[in-house]
Amino acid sequence: MSRKRSAFTLIELLIVIAIIGILVAIIAVAVTKALELGKRMTCANNLRNIGQAIITYANKEDGRLPAARIDWDGGGTWAVLLFPYLGQSGAGKSWDLRKRYYVQDPELRQMQQPLMYCPSRRRSGDNPLSVNTSEGDVPQSGWPTGNPYPGALGDYAANQGNNGEAYEATTNPTGFNGPKARGPIILADFTNTNNEISRWSSRTKLEMLEDGPANTILLGEKHILLGKLGKVREGSDYLGDGSIYNGDPGNLNAARIAGGDGIHKATPLARDVHEKLDYQFGSWHPGVVPFVFGDLSVKFIRVEIDNLNLGRMACRDDGEVISYDW
């Protein structure tokens, strides 16, 4: 007469545990991929909504695209100009475009907009503010005095073009960050009088996207170093993560360049979140960077893209054929 077995053997338990472990690992990978896919969709919707606001702005302004910033030192950025087109009409009326970021109402400077944040990087609900006290929140001209001037952050940057107009001390002192930039959203034409912006106008129009809207990047996710978020940021690593409403410093807060022309220094996409800041676009989506184009299509471009094709997408009027393998 056989006896009933009352328990698993050690080997059977180990096999069961191993199977459970494999299943947990598979499920974890699937969940991670699903979460990232959801974040990509949110990020794409953010960029598409901002892109739509840019086109609506242009249609209301006789075809003129918003400026990347309306003066060199602390002028409002494209994010400020788009307030009325992103459901913030009150903020648009309250922000005085004649005055610099630093002297605006603190509540206005710190106003969070959820669609300005990539969910893979951070959330507006975390209320991230620029809090640096050595760079970025201090006026480059030294006026007004005092610091810091915290403001709401943002993860998207306007496209100022490729690096075809690189900085040259004698012939082109303003370089890609100035009036010769060949992207669709660049520095405004402006006049400063007694620490106020007495006049400004956009330098670019929709009709100047001569390579076609579908071939020209409007905005993309900007590269920000890992380890500086959610903390008091100090020094040069902080650059590029100041307030999305602030034109300082060097417009790294709200704009970037991409690619090169084979002659000047190339600016590729950041390959990972540890890469040094160099005016480039980048993201926390593994292996890709999202961009919205002039036709409002959102494309996730692989970080390995060659600089010539990247630069052709960034330049509004180079007439070159894009040969990137989507």
Short mmCIF file of C-alpha atoms in Angstrom, two decimals:
data_model
loop_
_atom_site.label_atom_id
_atom_site.label_comp_id
_atom_site.label_asym_id
_atom_site.label_seq_id
_atom_site.Cartn_x
_atom_site.Cartn_y
_atom_site.Cartn_z
CA MET A 1 0.00 0.00 0.00
CA SER A 2 1.56 3.33 -1.14
CA ARG A 3 1.80 6.34 1.13
CA LYS A 4 0.65 9.81 0.09
CA ARG A 5 3.42 12.36 -0.27
CA SER A 6 2.80 15.19 2.23
CA ALA A 7 5.28 17.82 0.94
CA PHE A 8 7.35 19.01 -2.02
CA THR A 9 10.93 17.93 -2.23
CA LEU A 10 13.65 20.59 -2.01
CA ILE A 11 14.37 20.27 -5.72
CA GLU A 12 10.70 20.80 -6.58
CA LEU A 13 10.54 23.89 -4.37
CA LEU A 14 13.62 25.32 -6.03
CA ILE A 15 12.13 24.69 -9.46
CA VAL A 16 8.88 26.43 -8.47
CA ILE A 17 10.80 29.39 -7.01
CA ALA A 18 12.90 29.64 -10.18
CA ILE A 19 9.80 29.60 -12.39
CA ILE A 20 8.15 32.28 -10.26
CA GLY A 21 11.32 34.39 -10.45
CA ILE A 22 11.40 34.10 -14.25
CA LEU A 23 7.72 35.02 -14.50
CA VAL A 24 8.21 38.02 -12.19
CA ALA A 25 11.16 39.19 -14.29
CA ILE A 26 9.15 38.85 -17.51
CA ILE A 27 6.20 40.71 -16.02
CA ALA A 28 8.49 43.43 -14.64
CA VAL A 29 10.04 43.99 -18.08
CA ALA A 30 6.59 44.07 -19.70
CA VAL A 31 5.30 46.54 -17.09
CA THR A 32 8.37 48.75 -17.52
CA LYS A 33 7.93 48.80 -21.30
CA ALA A 34 4.23 49.55 -20.95
CA LEU A 35 4.92 52.42 -18.53
CA GLU A 36 7.56 53.87 -20.84
CA LEU A 37 5.23 53.58 -23.81
CA GLY A 38 2.61 55.52 -21.85
CA LYS A 39 5.17 58.17 -20.97
CA ARG A 40 6.21 58.48 -24.60
CA MET A 41 2.60 59.00 -25.59
CA THR A 42 2.22 61.73 -22.96
CA CYS A 43 5.44 63.36 -24.07
CA ALA A 44 4.35 63.24 -27.72
CA ASN A 45 1.00 64.82 -26.80
CA ASN A 46 2.81 67.56 -24.87
CA LEU A 47 4.98 68.40 -27.85
CA ARG A 48 2.07 68.26 -30.28
CA ASN A 49 0.02 70.63 -28.11
CA ILE A 50 2.91 73.07 -27.82
CA GLY A 51 3.50 72.79 -31.56
CA GLN A 52 -0.18 73.52 -32.22
CA ALA A 53 0.10 76.58 -29.97
CA ILE A 54 3.08 77.77 -32.02
CA ILE A 55 1.15 77.45 -35.29
CA THR A 56 -1.91 79.14 -33.78
CA TYR A 57 0.31 81.97 -32.53
CA ALA A 58 1.80 82.37 -36.00
CA ASN A 59 -1.63 82.42 -37.66
CA LYS A 60 -2.70 85.17 -35.24
CA GLU A 61 0.51 87.15 -35.83
CA ASP A 62 0.55 87.43 -39.60
CA GLY A 63 2.60 84.26 -39.98
CA ARG A 64 5.30 85.27 -37.50
CA LEU A 65 6.65 82.48 -35.32
CA PRO A 66 7.28 83.15 -31.64
CA ALA A 67 10.80 84.26 -30.79
CA ALA A 68 13.01 81.95 -28.74
CA ARG A 69 13.47 84.94 -26.42
CA ILE A 70 12.76 88.60 -26.87
CA ASP A 71 16.12 89.97 -25.75
CA TRP A 72 19.59 88.84 -24.67
CA ASP A 73 19.31 89.17 -20.95
CA GLY A 74 16.23 87.87 -19.17
CA GLY A 75 13.60 88.56 -21.80
CA GLY A 76 10.53 86.36 -21.94
CA THR A 77 10.79 83.15 -23.94
CA TRP A 78 8.53 81.38 -26.42
CA ALA A 79 6.87 79.73 -23.39
CA VAL A 80 5.75 83.17 -22.20
CA LEU A 81 4.53 84.20 -25.65
CA LEU A 82 2.42 81.03 -25.84
CA PHE A 83 0.56 81.61 -22.56
CA PRO A 84 -2.71 82.64 -24.30
CA TYR A 85 -2.53 79.63 -26.63
CA LEU A 86 -1.96 77.09 -23.88
CA GLY A 87 -4.93 77.99 -21.73
CA GLN A 88 -3.10 80.65 -19.69
CA SER A 89 -4.67 83.84 -21.00
CA GLY A 90 -4.57 85.43 -17.53
CA ALA A 91 -0.84 84.86 -17.27
CA GLY A 92 -0.40 86.21 -20.78
CA LYS A 93 -2.06 89.45 -19.77
CA SER A 94 -0.15 89.70 -16.49
CA TRP A 95 3.35 89.11 -17.85
CA ASP A 96 4.82 92.46 -18.89
CA LEU A 97 6.88 91.74 -22.00
CA ARG A 98 8.69 95.05 -21.64
CA LYS A 99 10.30 93.84 -18.44
CA ARG A 100 12.77 91.10 -17.67
CA TYR A 101 11.99 87.78 -16.12
CA TYR A 102 13.59 88.87 -12.84
CA VAL A 103 11.12 91.65 -12.10
CA GLN A 104 7.93 89.76 -12.97
CA ASP A 105 5.53 88.73 -10.20
CA PRO A 106 7.08 85.71 -8.38
CA GLU A 107 3.82 83.77 -8.57
CA LEU A 108 3.81 84.28 -12.32
CA ARG A 109 7.43 83.17 -12.66
CA GLN A 110 6.67 80.03 -10.66
CA MET A 111 3.44 79.07 -12.44
CA GLN A 112 3.60 75.38 -13.34
CA GLN A 113 2.35 74.02 -16.66
CA PRO A 114 2.05 70.20 -16.73
CA LEU A 115 2.59 69.91 -20.48
CA MET A 116 6.03 71.50 -20.14
CA TYR A 117 7.30 68.36 -18.38
CA CYS A 118 8.35 65.00 -19.77
CA PRO A 119 6.92 62.28 -17.47
CA SER A 120 10.06 60.17 -17.91
CA ARG A 121 12.06 63.00 -16.38
CA ARG A 122 9.81 64.61 -13.75
CA ARG A 123 6.30 65.86 -13.02
CA SER A 124 4.86 69.33 -12.63
CA GLY A 125 3.21 68.04 -9.47
CA ASP A 126 6.67 67.92 -7.93
CA ASN A 127 6.67 71.75 -8.31
CA PRO A 128 10.23 71.91 -9.63
CA LEU A 129 11.74 75.38 -9.48
CA SER A 130 15.07 76.80 -10.53
CA VAL A 131 16.88 77.42 -7.26
CA ASN A 132 20.49 77.94 -8.28
CA THR A 133 22.28 80.89 -6.71
CA SER A 134 25.43 81.10 -8.82
CA GLU A 135 24.35 80.75 -12.48
CA GLY A 136 21.15 80.96 -14.43
CA ASP A 137 18.95 82.79 -11.95
CA VAL A 138 21.23 85.80 -11.66
CA PRO A 139 20.93 88.52 -14.34
CA GLN A 140 23.94 88.49 -16.64
CA SER A 141 23.96 92.28 -16.72
CA GLY A 142 23.96 92.52 -12.94
CA TRP A 143 20.58 94.22 -12.84
CA PRO A 144 18.45 93.83 -10.84
CA THR A 145 20.64 92.86 -7.93
CA GLY A 146 19.92 90.03 -5.52
CA ASN A 147 19.22 86.34 -5.99
CA PRO A 148 17.85 83.82 -6.47
CA TYR A 149 14.91 84.35 -8.80
CA PRO A 150 13.23 80.91 -8.88
CA GLY A 151 10.84 80.01 -11.65
CA ALA A 152 8.97 77.04 -13.11
CA LEU A 153 11.09 74.66 -15.14
CA GLY A 154 10.36 72.87 -18.41
CA ASP A 155 11.75 69.98 -20.42
CA TYR A 156 11.24 71.21 -23.98
CA ALA A 157 13.35 73.60 -26.02
CA ALA A 158 12.85 75.57 -29.21
CA ASN A 159 14.97 74.69 -32.22
CA GLN A 160 17.38 77.49 -33.14
CA GLY A 161 18.83 75.54 -36.05
CA ASN A 162 22.00 73.66 -36.86
CA ASN A 163 25.46 74.86 -35.97
CA GLY A 164 26.15 76.35 -39.40
CA GLU A 165 26.54 79.81 -37.89
CA ALA A 166 29.04 78.90 -35.21
CA TYR A 167 30.50 81.50 -32.90
CA GLU A 168 33.36 83.46 -34.47
CA ALA A 169 34.83 86.24 -32.38
CA THR A 170 35.48 88.63 -35.27
CA THR A 171 32.98 87.86 -38.04
CA ASN A 172 29.98 86.49 -36.17
CA PRO A 173 30.08 87.26 -32.46
CA THR A 174 26.46 86.25 -31.90
CA GLY A 175 26.69 82.90 -33.67
CA PHE A 176 23.93 80.30 -33.57
CA ASN A 177 22.41 81.98 -30.51
CA GLY A 178 21.81 85.22 -32.38
CA PRO A 179 20.06 86.77 -35.38
CA LYS A 180 21.85 84.56 -37.91
CA ALA A 181 20.52 81.33 -36.42
CA ARG A 182 18.81 79.21 -39.09
CA GLY A 183 16.16 77.45 -37.03
CA PRO A 184 12.47 78.43 -37.03
CA ILE A 185 12.44 79.88 -33.48
CA ILE A 186 15.33 82.24 -32.78
CA LEU A 187 16.32 85.44 -30.98
CA ALA A 188 13.99 88.40 -31.59
CA ASP A 189 14.94 91.71 -33.13
CA PHE A 190 14.77 94.06 -30.14
CA THR A 191 15.75 97.36 -28.59
CA ASN A 192 16.52 97.88 -24.90
CA THR A 193 15.95 101.26 -23.26
CA ASN A 194 16.65 101.92 -19.57
CA ASN A 195 16.56 98.24 -18.59
CA GLU A 196 13.31 97.67 -20.44
CA ILE A 197 12.53 96.09 -23.79
CA SER A 198 11.12 99.05 -25.62
CA ARG A 199 10.62 97.21 -28.92
CA TRP A 200 10.78 93.65 -30.24
CA SER A 201 9.64 91.58 -33.21
CA SER A 202 10.11 88.04 -34.45
CA ARG A 203 12.73 87.40 -37.14
CA THR A 204 11.05 84.32 -38.62
CA LYS A 205 7.75 83.47 -40.31
CA LEU A 206 6.01 80.26 -41.35
CA GLU A 207 6.85 81.02 -44.99
CA MET A 208 10.55 80.92 -44.09
CA LEU A 209 10.36 77.16 -43.46
CA GLU A 210 11.62 76.73 -47.00
CA ASP A 211 12.57 73.08 -46.53
CA GLY A 212 8.94 72.31 -45.73
CA PRO A 213 7.20 72.12 -42.34
CA ALA A 214 7.33 68.31 -42.37
CA ASN A 215 11.14 68.48 -42.59
CA THR A 216 11.76 71.18 -39.98
CA ILE A 217 11.94 70.68 -36.21
CA LEU A 218 10.03 73.21 -34.10
CA LEU A 219 10.75 71.92 -30.60
CA GLY A 220 12.29 68.92 -28.92
CA GLU A 221 13.15 67.59 -25.52
CA LYS A 222 16.26 69.23 -24.12
CA HIS A 223 19.25 67.52 -22.57
CA ILE A 224 19.56 67.94 -18.81
CA LEU A 225 22.17 66.17 -16.71
CA LEU A 226 21.15 63.39 -14.34
CA GLY A 227 21.69 64.14 -10.68
CA LYS A 228 20.93 67.85 -10.80
CA LEU A 229 17.16 67.59 -10.69
CA GLY A 230 15.22 68.06 -7.49
CA LYS A 231 18.29 69.41 -5.73
CA VAL A 232 19.96 72.76 -5.19
CA ARG A 233 21.83 73.05 -8.46
CA GLU A 234 25.20 74.76 -8.48
CA GLY A 235 27.80 75.66 -11.08
CA SER A 236 28.03 75.01 -14.79
CA ASP A 237 26.14 71.71 -14.61
CA TYR A 238 23.05 73.75 -13.76
CA LEU A 239 23.00 75.56 -17.09
CA GLY A 240 20.05 74.64 -19.24
CA ASP A 241 17.66 73.87 -16.39
CA GLY A 242 16.71 77.38 -15.40
CA SER A 243 13.16 78.62 -15.69
CA ILE A 244 11.48 77.89 -19.02
CA TYR A 245 10.27 81.51 -18.94
CA ASN A 246 13.75 83.00 -18.58
CA GLY A 247 15.93 83.89 -21.59
CA ASP A 248 19.12 83.55 -19.53
CA PRO A 249 21.75 82.15 -19.60
CA GLY A 250 22.69 81.95 -23.25
CA ASN A 251 19.14 80.77 -23.95
CA LEU A 252 20.01 77.28 -22.75
CA ASN A 253 16.87 77.23 -20.63
CA ALA A 254 14.45 77.39 -23.54
CA ALA A 255 16.30 76.65 -26.79
CA ARG A 256 18.90 74.31 -28.32
CA ILE A 257 20.73 73.63 -31.59
CA ALA A 258 21.18 70.34 -33.40
CA GLY A 259 23.65 68.87 -35.86
CA GLY A 260 26.30 70.53 -37.97
CA ASP A 261 27.08 71.35 -41.58
CA GLY A 262 30.26 69.32 -41.96
CA ILE A 263 32.47 72.36 -41.40
CA HIS A 264 31.52 73.81 -38.05
CA LYS A 265 31.40 72.02 -34.74
CA ALA A 266 28.64 69.42 -34.68
CA THR A 267 26.12 69.18 -31.87
CA PRO A 268 24.70 65.65 -31.76
CA LEU A 269 21.90 64.40 -29.57
CA ALA A 270 22.90 63.52 -26.03
CA ARG A 271 23.55 59.77 -25.94
CA ASP A 272 22.65 59.43 -22.27
CA VAL A 273 21.69 61.44 -19.19
CA HIS A 274 25.29 61.68 -17.98
CA GLU A 275 26.63 63.51 -21.03
CA LYS A 276 28.06 67.00 -20.61
CA LEU A 277 25.78 69.84 -21.65
CA ASP A 278 26.73 71.23 -25.07
CA TYR A 279 23.69 73.11 -26.41
CA GLN A 280 22.13 69.80 -27.46
CA PHE A 281 18.76 68.13 -27.36
CA GLY A 282 18.39 64.93 -25.35
CA SER A 283 15.87 63.00 -23.29
CA TRP A 284 15.31 60.41 -20.57
CA HIS A 285 13.50 58.12 -22.99
CA PRO A 286 15.93 55.25 -23.60
CA GLY A 287 17.73 55.65 -26.92
CA VAL A 288 15.47 58.27 -28.50
CA VAL A 289 14.64 61.98 -28.37
CA PRO A 290 11.14 63.29 -29.24
CA PHE A 291 10.61 66.26 -31.57
CA VAL A 292 7.59 68.03 -33.02
CA PHE A 293 7.93 69.18 -36.62
CA GLY A 294 6.30 72.06 -38.45
CA ASP A 295 3.49 69.83 -39.71
CA LEU A 296 2.77 68.90 -36.06
CA SER A 297 4.01 65.34 -36.50
CA VAL A 298 5.92 64.02 -33.48
CA LYS A 299 8.89 61.79 -34.17
CA PHE A 300 11.22 59.94 -31.80
CA ILE A 301 14.68 60.22 -33.34
CA ARG A 302 17.35 57.71 -32.36
CA VAL A 303 20.28 59.21 -30.47
CA GLU A 304 22.69 57.63 -32.98
CA ILE A 305 21.44 59.82 -35.85
CA ASP A 306 24.25 61.30 -37.94
CA ASN A 307 24.84 65.03 -37.54
CA LEU A 308 24.30 65.94 -41.18
CA ASN A 309 20.74 64.63 -41.23
CA LEU A 310 20.05 66.02 -37.76
CA GLY A 311 21.31 69.42 -38.89
CA ARG A 312 19.15 69.30 -42.01
CA MET A 313 16.07 68.75 -39.85
CA ALA A 314 17.12 71.65 -37.61
CA CYS A 315 17.81 74.12 -40.41
CA ARG A 316 14.77 75.80 -41.94
CA ASP A 317 16.21 76.65 -45.36
CA ASP A 318 19.31 74.67 -46.34
CA GLY A 319 17.64 72.93 -49.28
CA GLU A 320 19.31 69.64 -48.44
CA VAL A 321 17.60 66.25 -48.75
CA ILE A 322 17.06 64.29 -45.51
CA SER A 323 18.17 60.68 -45.91
CA TYR A 324 17.55 59.44 -42.38
CA ASP A 325 16.20 55.88 -42.11
CA TRP A 326 13.08 56.25 -39.98
#
